[in-house]
Amino acid sequence: MRDFLRRLPKAELHLHIEGSLEPELMFSLAERNGVSLPYASVEEVRTAYDFSDLQSFLDLYYQGMSVLRTAEDFHDLAMDYFRRARAEGVVHVEMHFDPQAHLARGVGLPVIMEGLNLARRHAERELSLSSALIMAFLRDRPAEEAMSVLETAAPYWEMLDAVGLDSAEQGNPPAKFIEVYERARRLGIPRVAHAGEEGPADYIREALDLLDVCRIDHGVRCLEDPALVSRLRDEGVVLTVCPLSNVRLKVVERLEDHPLPKLLDAGLRLTLNSDDPAYFGGGMLANFEACTDAFGWSKEVFIQLAGTAIEAAFISQERRLELRRQLAHAH
Ligand code: ADE
Ligand code: ZN
């Protein structure tokens, strides 16, 4: 089973590239840039990653990314992740990035985009790994700021595969971002949003109705609303579920308690993802392996999940056909 899961061509639709920053790279970038860290060692960083909820994680996540200053840093961050992911059998990565978290530190969009795009080209050429770029808005910051980031990103609109919505969910409903998402829609940029991770099922409904998203990131709390579950199934809305993230952020106590089997039984379209692999105890393969341990799923279930990711990915039809072919040979 483990060999099968490694070989399975996995498309990752929900990854925060800043959340792929391993403590080793954090230390080397801190040294390169003369940034001081509140940790004495890599071990001390890992010990600090003991979260009680989403906010306790976000505090360390925003602190950790303070070492990212130059285009080279963003390139090294992404390339470091792409290499690890490829070794785990990942064939495509859709990465969220958080411009506002960098702009607040004086690091501009040209720096971020130069570094990430260079890494994407290297990954394509050297690893046969395709990727997509999702520019995320921080929902705990004012909507006006998000709108200003979207306008500032004009030179890059064509390079964005989607916009997304992340950070602290409770008290920051999708409705807050209606105008920003309407602007993205008119620009022809696809839309996704985190909803129903810590926030209520109503936020999932709002993201669909008010933000016109094509996928929901997380969405696990939809089960609290049976009418919403029926709608998600009927409309074929894809949820990008992050099992180890949900355990580490105490959305569920243990993976065995995770609603994944119920979501599958309800006929929903699901994908498995790592969210912030450096913070949550592993990447795509670790998430797939944890699910086989917790739920005892057959190969067919994993093939179905990997297939949904390929169908829902922001890729060309040509690349989709190629990944379908790879999946068909994965048994
Ligand atoms: N930013 C990075 N990871 C996140 C998550 N799991 N939820 C919300 N915002 C995030
Ligand atoms: Zn996320």
mmCIF file of C-alpha atoms and ligand atoms in Angstrom:
data_model
loop_
_atom_site.group_PDB
_atom_site.id
_atom_site.type_symbol
_atom_site.label_atom_id
_atom_site.label_comp_id
_atom_site.label_asym_id
_atom_site.label_seq_id
_atom_site.Cartn_x
_atom_site.Cartn_y
_atom_site.Cartn_z
ATOM 1 C CA MET A 1 0.000 0.000 0.000
ATOM 2 C CA ARG A 2 2.792 2.454 0.859
ATOM 3 C CA ASP A 3 4.554 1.867 -2.455
ATOM 4 C CA PHE A 4 1.230 2.300 -4.222
ATOM 5 C CA LEU A 5 0.534 5.590 -2.411
ATOM 6 C CA ARG A 6 3.992 6.919 -3.294
ATOM 7 C CA ARG A 7 3.589 5.934 -6.959
ATOM 8 C CA LEU A 8 0.060 7.341 -7.205
ATOM 9 C CA PRO A 9 0.265 10.578 -9.280
ATOM 10 C CA LYS A 10 -0.920 13.118 -6.726
ATOM 11 C CA ALA A 11 -2.077 16.640 -7.554
ATOM 12 C CA GLU A 12 -2.009 18.958 -4.583
ATOM 13 C CA LEU A 13 -4.673 21.670 -4.710
ATOM 14 C CA HIS A 14 -4.299 23.173 -1.235
ATOM 15 C CA LEU A 15 -0.830 24.207 -0.124
ATOM 16 C CA HIS A 16 0.406 27.472 1.403
ATOM 17 C CA ILE A 17 3.918 27.849 0.041
ATOM 18 C CA GLU A 18 4.946 29.825 3.148
ATOM 19 C CA GLY A 19 3.710 26.851 5.186
ATOM 20 C CA SER A 20 6.227 24.608 3.447
ATOM 21 C CA LEU A 21 9.133 26.443 5.122
ATOM 22 C CA GLU A 22 11.031 23.757 7.011
ATOM 23 C CA PRO A 23 12.930 24.854 10.145
ATOM 24 C CA GLU A 24 16.288 24.022 8.487
ATOM 25 C CA LEU A 25 15.608 26.439 5.605
ATOM 26 C CA MET A 26 14.187 28.985 8.080
ATOM 27 C CA PHE A 27 17.534 28.994 9.894
ATOM 28 C CA SER A 28 19.653 29.211 6.759
ATOM 29 C CA LEU A 29 17.555 32.083 5.324
ATOM 30 C CA ALA A 30 17.661 33.868 8.699
ATOM 31 C CA GLU A 31 21.451 33.685 8.592
ATOM 32 C CA ARG A 32 21.641 34.748 4.932
ATOM 33 C CA ASN A 33 19.429 37.796 5.620
ATOM 34 C CA GLY A 34 20.589 38.718 9.127
ATOM 35 C CA VAL A 35 17.121 38.098 10.577
ATOM 36 C CA SER A 36 17.021 37.011 14.224
ATOM 37 C CA LEU A 37 14.731 34.152 15.216
ATOM 38 C CA PRO A 38 13.230 33.514 18.666
ATOM 39 C CA TYR A 39 14.550 29.931 18.556
ATOM 40 C CA ALA A 40 17.955 28.489 19.467
ATOM 41 C CA SER A 41 17.723 25.388 17.295
ATOM 42 C CA VAL A 42 15.745 23.465 14.698
ATOM 43 C CA GLU A 43 14.554 21.133 17.476
ATOM 44 C CA GLU A 44 13.269 24.097 19.467
ATOM 45 C CA VAL A 45 11.235 25.244 16.435
ATOM 46 C CA ARG A 46 9.647 21.815 16.050
ATOM 47 C CA THR A 47 8.813 21.707 19.781
ATOM 48 C CA ALA A 48 7.078 25.091 19.460
ATOM 49 C CA TYR A 49 4.719 23.662 16.809
ATOM 50 C CA ASP A 50 2.153 22.498 19.358
ATOM 51 C CA PHE A 51 -1.042 24.273 18.377
ATOM 52 C CA SER A 52 -4.339 24.672 20.186
ATOM 53 C CA ASP A 53 -6.298 26.178 17.266
ATOM 54 C CA LEU A 54 -5.908 28.007 13.943
ATOM 55 C CA GLN A 55 -4.831 31.322 15.521
ATOM 56 C CA SER A 56 -2.045 29.760 17.594
ATOM 57 C CA PHE A 57 -0.646 28.306 14.352
ATOM 58 C CA LEU A 58 -1.062 31.537 12.364
ATOM 59 C CA ASP A 59 1.003 33.453 14.954
ATOM 60 C CA LEU A 60 4.043 31.199 14.331
ATOM 61 C CA TYR A 61 3.352 30.929 10.594
ATOM 62 C CA TYR A 62 3.530 34.721 10.106
ATOM 63 C CA GLN A 63 6.594 34.923 12.356
ATOM 64 C CA GLY A 64 8.367 32.127 10.445
ATOM 65 C CA MET A 65 7.962 33.791 7.056
ATOM 66 C CA SER A 66 9.856 36.895 8.281
ATOM 67 C CA VAL A 67 13.046 35.260 6.924
ATOM 68 C CA LEU A 68 11.737 35.579 3.328
ATOM 69 C CA ARG A 69 13.185 38.811 1.922
ATOM 70 C CA THR A 70 14.516 38.370 -1.625
ATOM 71 C CA ALA A 71 13.374 36.745 -4.877
ATOM 72 C CA GLU A 72 16.065 34.121 -4.279
ATOM 73 C CA ASP A 73 14.463 33.292 -0.902
ATOM 74 C CA PHE A 74 11.054 32.705 -2.523
ATOM 75 C CA HIS A 75 12.709 30.653 -5.246
ATOM 76 C CA ASP A 76 14.577 28.503 -2.696
ATOM 77 C CA LEU A 77 11.436 28.079 -0.579
ATOM 78 C CA ALA A 78 9.355 26.827 -3.496
ATOM 79 C CA MET A 79 12.123 24.713 -5.056
ATOM 80 C CA ASP A 80 12.822 23.055 -1.683
ATOM 81 C CA TYR A 81 9.146 22.088 -1.482
ATOM 82 C CA PHE A 82 8.834 21.018 -5.133
ATOM 83 C CA ARG A 83 11.797 18.614 -4.740
ATOM 84 C CA ARG A 84 10.327 17.014 -1.615
ATOM 85 C CA ALA A 85 6.872 16.806 -3.153
ATOM 86 C CA ARG A 86 8.174 15.211 -6.364
ATOM 87 C CA ALA A 87 10.007 12.568 -4.324
ATOM 88 C CA GLU A 88 6.611 11.745 -2.741
ATOM 89 C CA GLY A 89 4.963 11.211 -6.118
ATOM 90 C CA VAL A 90 3.366 14.658 -6.405
ATOM 91 C CA VAL A 91 2.970 15.676 -10.056
ATOM 92 C CA HIS A 92 1.200 19.037 -9.721
ATOM 93 C CA VAL A 93 1.130 21.693 -6.954
ATOM 94 C CA GLU A 94 -1.316 24.607 -6.612
ATOM 95 C CA MET A 95 0.224 27.019 -4.154
ATOM 96 C CA HIS A 96 -1.473 29.744 -2.218
ATOM 97 C CA PHE A 97 0.739 32.681 -1.298
ATOM 98 C CA ASP A 98 -0.042 35.548 1.095
ATOM 99 C CA PRO A 99 1.120 38.890 -0.433
ATOM 100 C CA GLN A 100 -0.226 40.982 2.454
ATOM 101 C CA ALA A 101 1.976 39.156 4.946
ATOM 102 C CA HIS A 102 5.017 40.153 2.871
ATOM 103 C CA LEU A 103 3.934 43.658 1.843
ATOM 104 C CA ALA A 104 3.572 44.480 5.550
ATOM 105 C CA ARG A 105 7.318 43.735 5.905
ATOM 106 C CA GLY A 106 8.327 45.815 2.907
ATOM 107 C CA VAL A 107 8.638 42.856 0.513
ATOM 108 C CA GLY A 108 6.790 43.694 -2.713
ATOM 109 C CA LEU A 109 4.891 41.633 -5.265
ATOM 110 C CA PRO A 110 7.683 41.825 -7.914
ATOM 111 C CA VAL A 111 10.075 40.088 -5.482
ATOM 112 C CA ILE A 112 7.559 37.345 -4.628
ATOM 113 C CA MET A 113 6.487 36.766 -8.223
ATOM 114 C CA GLU A 114 10.023 36.701 -9.618
ATOM 115 C CA GLY A 115 11.103 34.082 -7.089
ATOM 116 C CA LEU A 116 8.034 31.856 -7.326
ATOM 117 C CA ASN A 117 7.841 31.989 -11.128
ATOM 118 C CA LEU A 118 11.522 31.089 -11.508
ATOM 119 C CA ALA A 119 11.018 28.089 -9.199
ATOM 120 C CA ARG A 120 7.937 27.049 -11.184
ATOM 121 C CA ARG A 121 9.907 27.087 -14.420
ATOM 122 C CA HIS A 122 12.745 25.078 -12.842
ATOM 123 C CA ALA A 123 10.273 22.537 -11.445
ATOM 124 C CA GLU A 124 8.599 22.138 -14.809
ATOM 125 C CA ARG A 125 11.917 21.611 -16.587
ATOM 126 C CA GLU A 126 13.891 19.614 -14.018
ATOM 127 C CA LEU A 127 11.167 17.687 -12.179
ATOM 128 C CA SER A 128 8.305 17.472 -14.718
ATOM 129 C CA LEU A 129 6.217 19.030 -11.955
ATOM 130 C CA SER A 130 3.493 21.460 -13.032
ATOM 131 C CA SER A 131 2.151 24.143 -10.708
ATOM 132 C CA ALA A 132 -0.484 26.827 -10.329
ATOM 133 C CA LEU A 133 -0.516 30.080 -8.383
ATOM 134 C CA ILE A 134 -3.319 31.182 -6.050
ATOM 135 C CA MET A 135 -3.026 34.693 -4.621
ATOM 136 C CA ALA A 136 -4.721 34.653 -1.234
ATOM 137 C CA PHE A 137 -6.274 37.522 0.690
ATOM 138 C CA LEU A 138 -5.950 37.638 4.473
ATOM 139 C CA ARG A 139 -9.551 37.628 5.698
ATOM 140 C CA ASP A 140 -8.627 39.120 9.091
ATOM 141 C CA ARG A 141 -7.379 42.285 7.328
ATOM 142 C CA PRO A 142 -9.722 44.934 5.864
ATOM 143 C CA ALA A 143 -11.410 44.177 2.526
ATOM 144 C CA GLU A 144 -10.064 47.512 1.205
ATOM 145 C CA GLU A 145 -6.534 46.196 1.667
ATOM 146 C CA ALA A 146 -7.378 43.036 -0.283
ATOM 147 C CA MET A 147 -8.837 45.177 -3.086
ATOM 148 C CA SER A 148 -5.685 47.266 -3.167
ATOM 149 C CA VAL A 149 -3.515 44.120 -3.424
ATOM 150 C CA LEU A 150 -5.668 42.877 -6.302
ATOM 151 C CA GLU A 151 -5.206 46.195 -8.147
ATOM 152 C CA THR A 152 -1.454 46.281 -7.397
ATOM 153 C CA ALA A 153 -1.227 42.797 -8.906
ATOM 154 C CA ALA A 154 -2.361 44.099 -12.346
ATOM 155 C CA PRO A 155 0.966 43.193 -14.034
ATOM 156 C CA TYR A 156 0.481 39.620 -12.788
ATOM 157 C CA TRP A 157 -3.267 39.030 -13.339
ATOM 158 C CA GLU A 158 -2.531 36.807 -16.311
ATOM 159 C CA MET A 159 -0.229 34.608 -14.211
ATOM 160 C CA LEU A 160 -2.769 34.028 -11.444
ATOM 161 C CA ASP A 161 -4.661 30.767 -11.721
ATOM 162 C CA ALA A 162 -7.017 31.891 -8.949
ATOM 163 C CA VAL A 163 -7.481 34.117 -5.940
ATOM 164 C CA GLY A 164 -8.121 32.606 -2.501
ATOM 165 C CA LEU A 165 -9.123 33.602 1.022
ATOM 166 C CA ASP A 166 -7.253 32.420 4.124
ATOM 167 C CA SER A 167 -6.096 33.313 7.688
ATOM 168 C CA ALA A 168 -8.363 33.607 10.766
ATOM 169 C CA GLU A 169 -11.832 32.442 9.716
ATOM 170 C CA GLN A 170 -14.086 33.030 12.733
ATOM 171 C CA GLY A 171 -15.726 36.460 12.564
ATOM 172 C CA ASN A 172 -14.410 37.096 9.036
ATOM 173 C CA PRO A 173 -17.203 35.767 6.804
ATOM 174 C CA PRO A 174 -16.949 35.530 3.008
ATOM 175 C CA ALA A 175 -19.526 38.372 2.770
ATOM 176 C CA LYS A 176 -16.768 40.787 3.792
ATOM 177 C CA PHE A 177 -15.063 40.193 0.421
ATOM 178 C CA ILE A 178 -17.983 40.421 -2.028
ATOM 179 C CA GLU A 179 -16.561 43.430 -3.921
ATOM 180 C CA VAL A 180 -13.037 42.001 -4.119
ATOM 181 C CA TYR A 181 -14.299 38.682 -5.510
ATOM 182 C CA GLU A 182 -16.648 40.463 -7.909
ATOM 183 C CA ARG A 183 -13.663 42.417 -9.223
ATOM 184 C CA ALA A 184 -11.680 39.163 -9.664
ATOM 185 C CA ARG A 185 -14.664 37.600 -11.438
ATOM 186 C CA ARG A 186 -14.876 40.509 -13.873
ATOM 187 C CA LEU A 187 -11.145 40.164 -14.522
ATOM 188 C CA GLY A 188 -11.740 36.522 -15.437
ATOM 189 C CA ILE A 189 -9.698 35.170 -12.494
ATOM 190 C CA PRO A 190 -11.123 31.952 -10.974
ATOM 191 C CA ARG A 191 -11.942 31.979 -7.270
ATOM 192 C CA VAL A 192 -11.526 29.634 -4.309
ATOM 193 C CA ALA A 193 -11.914 30.286 -0.569
ATOM 194 C CA HIS A 194 -11.196 28.625 2.758
ATOM 195 C CA ALA A 195 -14.543 27.999 4.452
ATOM 196 C CA GLY A 196 -15.869 25.637 7.089
ATOM 197 C CA GLU A 197 -12.462 24.880 8.630
ATOM 198 C CA GLU A 198 -13.061 26.588 11.988
ATOM 199 C CA GLY A 199 -15.961 28.689 10.760
ATOM 200 C CA PRO A 200 -19.579 27.505 10.468
ATOM 201 C CA ALA A 201 -21.239 25.701 7.556
ATOM 202 C CA ASP A 202 -22.930 29.018 6.694
ATOM 203 C CA TYR A 203 -19.548 30.393 5.558
ATOM 204 C CA ILE A 204 -19.400 27.620 2.930
ATOM 205 C CA ARG A 205 -22.825 28.642 1.636
ATOM 206 C CA GLU A 206 -21.736 32.292 1.585
ATOM 207 C CA ALA A 207 -18.553 31.475 -0.326
ATOM 208 C CA LEU A 208 -20.663 29.735 -2.995
ATOM 209 C CA ASP A 209 -23.469 32.299 -3.138
ATOM 210 C CA LEU A 210 -21.577 35.555 -2.613
ATOM 211 C CA LEU A 211 -18.038 34.851 -3.857
ATOM 212 C CA ASP A 212 -18.917 32.440 -6.690
ATOM 213 C CA VAL A 213 -16.033 30.100 -5.855
ATOM 214 C CA CYS A 214 -15.335 26.943 -7.887
ATOM 215 C CA ARG A 215 -13.765 25.028 -4.976
ATOM 216 C CA ILE A 216 -13.981 25.163 -1.182
ATOM 217 C CA ASP A 217 -10.754 24.832 0.823
ATOM 218 C CA HIS A 218 -11.404 22.560 3.845
ATOM 219 C CA GLY A 219 -15.233 22.663 4.008
ATOM 220 C CA VAL A 220 -15.301 19.857 6.556
ATOM 221 C CA ARG A 221 -17.947 21.534 8.709
ATOM 222 C CA CYS A 222 -20.531 21.238 5.895
ATOM 223 C CA LEU A 223 -21.835 18.108 7.637
ATOM 224 C CA GLU A 224 -23.526 20.354 10.196
ATOM 225 C CA ASP A 225 -25.972 21.371 7.454
ATOM 226 C CA PRO A 226 -27.578 18.441 5.550
ATOM 227 C CA ALA A 227 -29.184 20.733 2.940
ATOM 228 C CA LEU A 228 -25.753 22.188 2.192
ATOM 229 C CA VAL A 229 -24.255 18.698 1.836
ATOM 230 C CA SER A 230 -26.945 17.842 -0.744
ATOM 231 C CA ARG A 231 -26.192 21.019 -2.625
ATOM 232 C CA LEU A 232 -22.417 20.397 -2.631
ATOM 233 C CA ARG A 233 -23.056 16.915 -3.983
ATOM 234 C CA ASP A 234 -25.583 18.028 -6.632
ATOM 235 C CA GLU A 235 -23.340 20.852 -7.840
ATOM 236 C CA GLY A 236 -20.198 18.686 -7.733
ATOM 237 C CA VAL A 237 -18.306 21.240 -5.630
ATOM 238 C CA VAL A 238 -14.812 20.004 -4.783
ATOM 239 C CA LEU A 239 -13.557 20.251 -1.179
ATOM 240 C CA THR A 240 -9.767 20.381 -0.677
ATOM 241 C CA VAL A 241 -9.475 18.500 2.609
ATOM 242 C CA CYS A 242 -6.301 18.589 4.754
ATOM 243 C CA PRO A 243 -6.363 15.659 7.204
ATOM 244 C CA LEU A 244 -3.162 16.220 9.220
ATOM 245 C CA SER A 245 -3.822 19.970 9.352
ATOM 246 C CA ASN A 246 -7.258 19.334 10.869
ATOM 247 C CA VAL A 247 -5.702 17.153 13.557
ATOM 248 C CA ARG A 248 -2.862 19.576 14.392
ATOM 249 C CA LEU A 249 -5.241 22.574 14.578
ATOM 250 C CA LYS A 250 -7.716 20.605 16.672
ATOM 251 C CA VAL A 251 -10.562 20.803 14.155
ATOM 252 C CA VAL A 252 -10.792 17.112 15.107
ATOM 253 C CA GLU A 253 -9.168 15.398 18.076
ATOM 254 C CA ARG A 254 -7.845 12.340 16.231
ATOM 255 C CA LEU A 255 -7.757 11.428 12.550
ATOM 256 C CA GLU A 256 -10.034 8.468 13.358
ATOM 257 C CA ASP A 257 -12.681 11.083 14.292
ATOM 258 C CA HIS A 258 -12.280 12.978 11.027
ATOM 259 C CA PRO A 259 -15.452 13.406 8.907
ATOM 260 C CA LEU A 260 -13.659 12.238 5.719
ATOM 261 C CA PRO A 261 -15.460 8.854 5.554
ATOM 262 C CA LYS A 262 -18.833 10.578 6.095
ATOM 263 C CA LEU A 263 -18.037 13.153 3.422
ATOM 264 C CA LEU A 264 -17.165 10.351 1.000
ATOM 265 C CA ASP A 265 -20.328 8.418 1.885
ATOM 266 C CA ALA A 266 -22.327 11.571 1.194
ATOM 267 C CA GLY A 267 -21.071 11.455 -2.389
ATOM 268 C CA LEU A 268 -18.962 14.621 -2.196
ATOM 269 C CA ARG A 269 -15.989 15.302 -4.467
ATOM 270 C CA LEU A 270 -12.907 15.373 -2.221
ATOM 271 C CA THR A 271 -9.156 15.799 -2.529
ATOM 272 C CA LEU A 272 -6.385 15.209 0.035
ATOM 273 C CA ASN A 273 -3.857 17.974 0.656
ATOM 274 C CA SER A 274 -1.106 19.021 3.060
ATOM 275 C CA ASP A 275 -2.031 22.706 3.729
ATOM 276 C CA ASP A 276 1.162 23.687 5.647
ATOM 277 C CA PRO A 277 3.382 20.584 5.536
ATOM 278 C CA ALA A 278 6.299 22.039 7.522
ATOM 279 C CA TYR A 279 3.977 22.833 10.433
ATOM 280 C CA PHE A 280 1.578 19.886 10.440
ATOM 281 C CA GLY A 281 3.810 16.830 10.422
ATOM 282 C CA GLY A 282 4.230 15.968 6.771
ATOM 283 C CA GLY A 283 3.452 16.434 3.123
ATOM 284 C CA MET A 284 1.125 14.731 0.676
ATOM 285 C CA LEU A 285 2.451 11.228 1.212
ATOM 286 C CA ALA A 286 2.183 11.515 5.000
ATOM 287 C CA ASN A 287 -1.437 12.655 4.596
ATOM 288 C CA PHE A 288 -2.282 9.743 2.301
ATOM 289 C CA GLU A 289 -0.532 7.270 4.615
ATOM 290 C CA ALA A 290 -2.278 8.660 7.695
ATOM 291 C CA CYS A 291 -5.627 8.107 5.939
ATOM 292 C CA THR A 292 -4.844 4.504 5.093
ATOM 293 C CA ASP A 293 -3.901 3.905 8.750
ATOM 294 C CA ALA A 294 -6.977 5.685 10.145
ATOM 295 C CA PHE A 295 -9.656 4.565 7.664
ATOM 296 C CA GLY A 296 -8.302 1.406 6.014
ATOM 297 C CA TRP A 297 -9.327 2.660 2.589
ATOM 298 C CA SER A 298 -8.836 0.495 -0.504
ATOM 299 C CA LYS A 299 -6.660 1.501 -3.449
ATOM 300 C CA GLU A 300 -9.847 2.409 -5.336
ATOM 301 C CA VAL A 301 -10.675 5.132 -2.810
ATOM 302 C CA PHE A 302 -7.238 6.707 -3.190
ATOM 303 C CA ILE A 303 -7.491 6.480 -6.978
ATOM 304 C CA GLN A 304 -10.849 8.248 -6.783
ATOM 305 C CA LEU A 305 -9.403 11.031 -4.590
ATOM 306 C CA ALA A 306 -6.334 11.441 -6.829
ATOM 307 C CA GLY A 307 -8.627 11.485 -9.884
ATOM 308 C CA THR A 308 -10.804 14.240 -8.417
ATOM 309 C CA ALA A 309 -7.684 16.367 -7.846
ATOM 310 C CA ILE A 310 -6.652 15.943 -11.491
ATOM 311 C CA GLU A 311 -10.158 16.880 -12.691
ATOM 312 C CA ALA A 312 -10.388 19.955 -10.433
ATOM 313 C CA ALA A 313 -6.852 21.281 -11.046
ATOM 314 C CA PHE A 314 -6.104 24.542 -12.853
ATOM 315 C CA ILE A 315 -4.237 22.882 -15.735
ATOM 316 C CA SER A 316 -4.440 22.764 -19.513
ATOM 317 C CA GLN A 317 -6.533 20.041 -21.121
ATOM 318 C CA GLU A 318 -3.302 18.572 -22.488
ATOM 319 C CA ARG A 319 -1.772 18.287 -19.003
ATOM 320 C CA ARG A 320 -5.046 16.840 -17.655
ATOM 321 C CA LEU A 321 -4.960 14.102 -20.293
ATOM 322 C CA GLU A 322 -1.327 13.346 -19.396
ATOM 323 C CA LEU A 323 -2.124 13.092 -15.665
ATOM 324 C CA ARG A 324 -5.187 10.925 -16.371
ATOM 325 C CA ARG A 325 -2.908 8.617 -18.333
ATOM 326 C CA GLN A 326 -0.446 8.444 -15.420
ATOM 327 C CA LEU A 327 -3.297 7.681 -13.007
ATOM 328 C CA ALA A 328 -4.618 4.917 -15.232
ATOM 329 C CA HIS A 329 -1.225 3.197 -14.933
ATOM 330 C CA ALA A 330 -0.924 3.620 -11.159
ATOM 331 C CA HIS A 331 -2.487 0.327 -10.067
HETATM 332 N N1 ADE B 1 -3.015 30.090 6.204
HETATM 333 C C1 ADE B 1 -2.138 29.080 6.145
HETATM 334 N N2 ADE B 1 -2.721 27.937 6.514
HETATM 335 C C2 ADE B 1 -4.016 28.208 6.797
HETATM 336 C C3 ADE B 1 -5.138 27.451 7.205
HETATM 337 N N3 ADE B 1 -5.070 26.130 7.435
HETATM 338 N N4 ADE B 1 -6.296 28.085 7.412
HETATM 339 C C4 ADE B 1 -6.392 29.397 7.205
HETATM 340 N N5 ADE B 1 -5.381 30.169 6.812
HETATM 341 C C5 ADE B 1 -4.194 29.573 6.604
HETATM 342 ZN ZN ZN B 2 -5.171 26.337 3.956
#
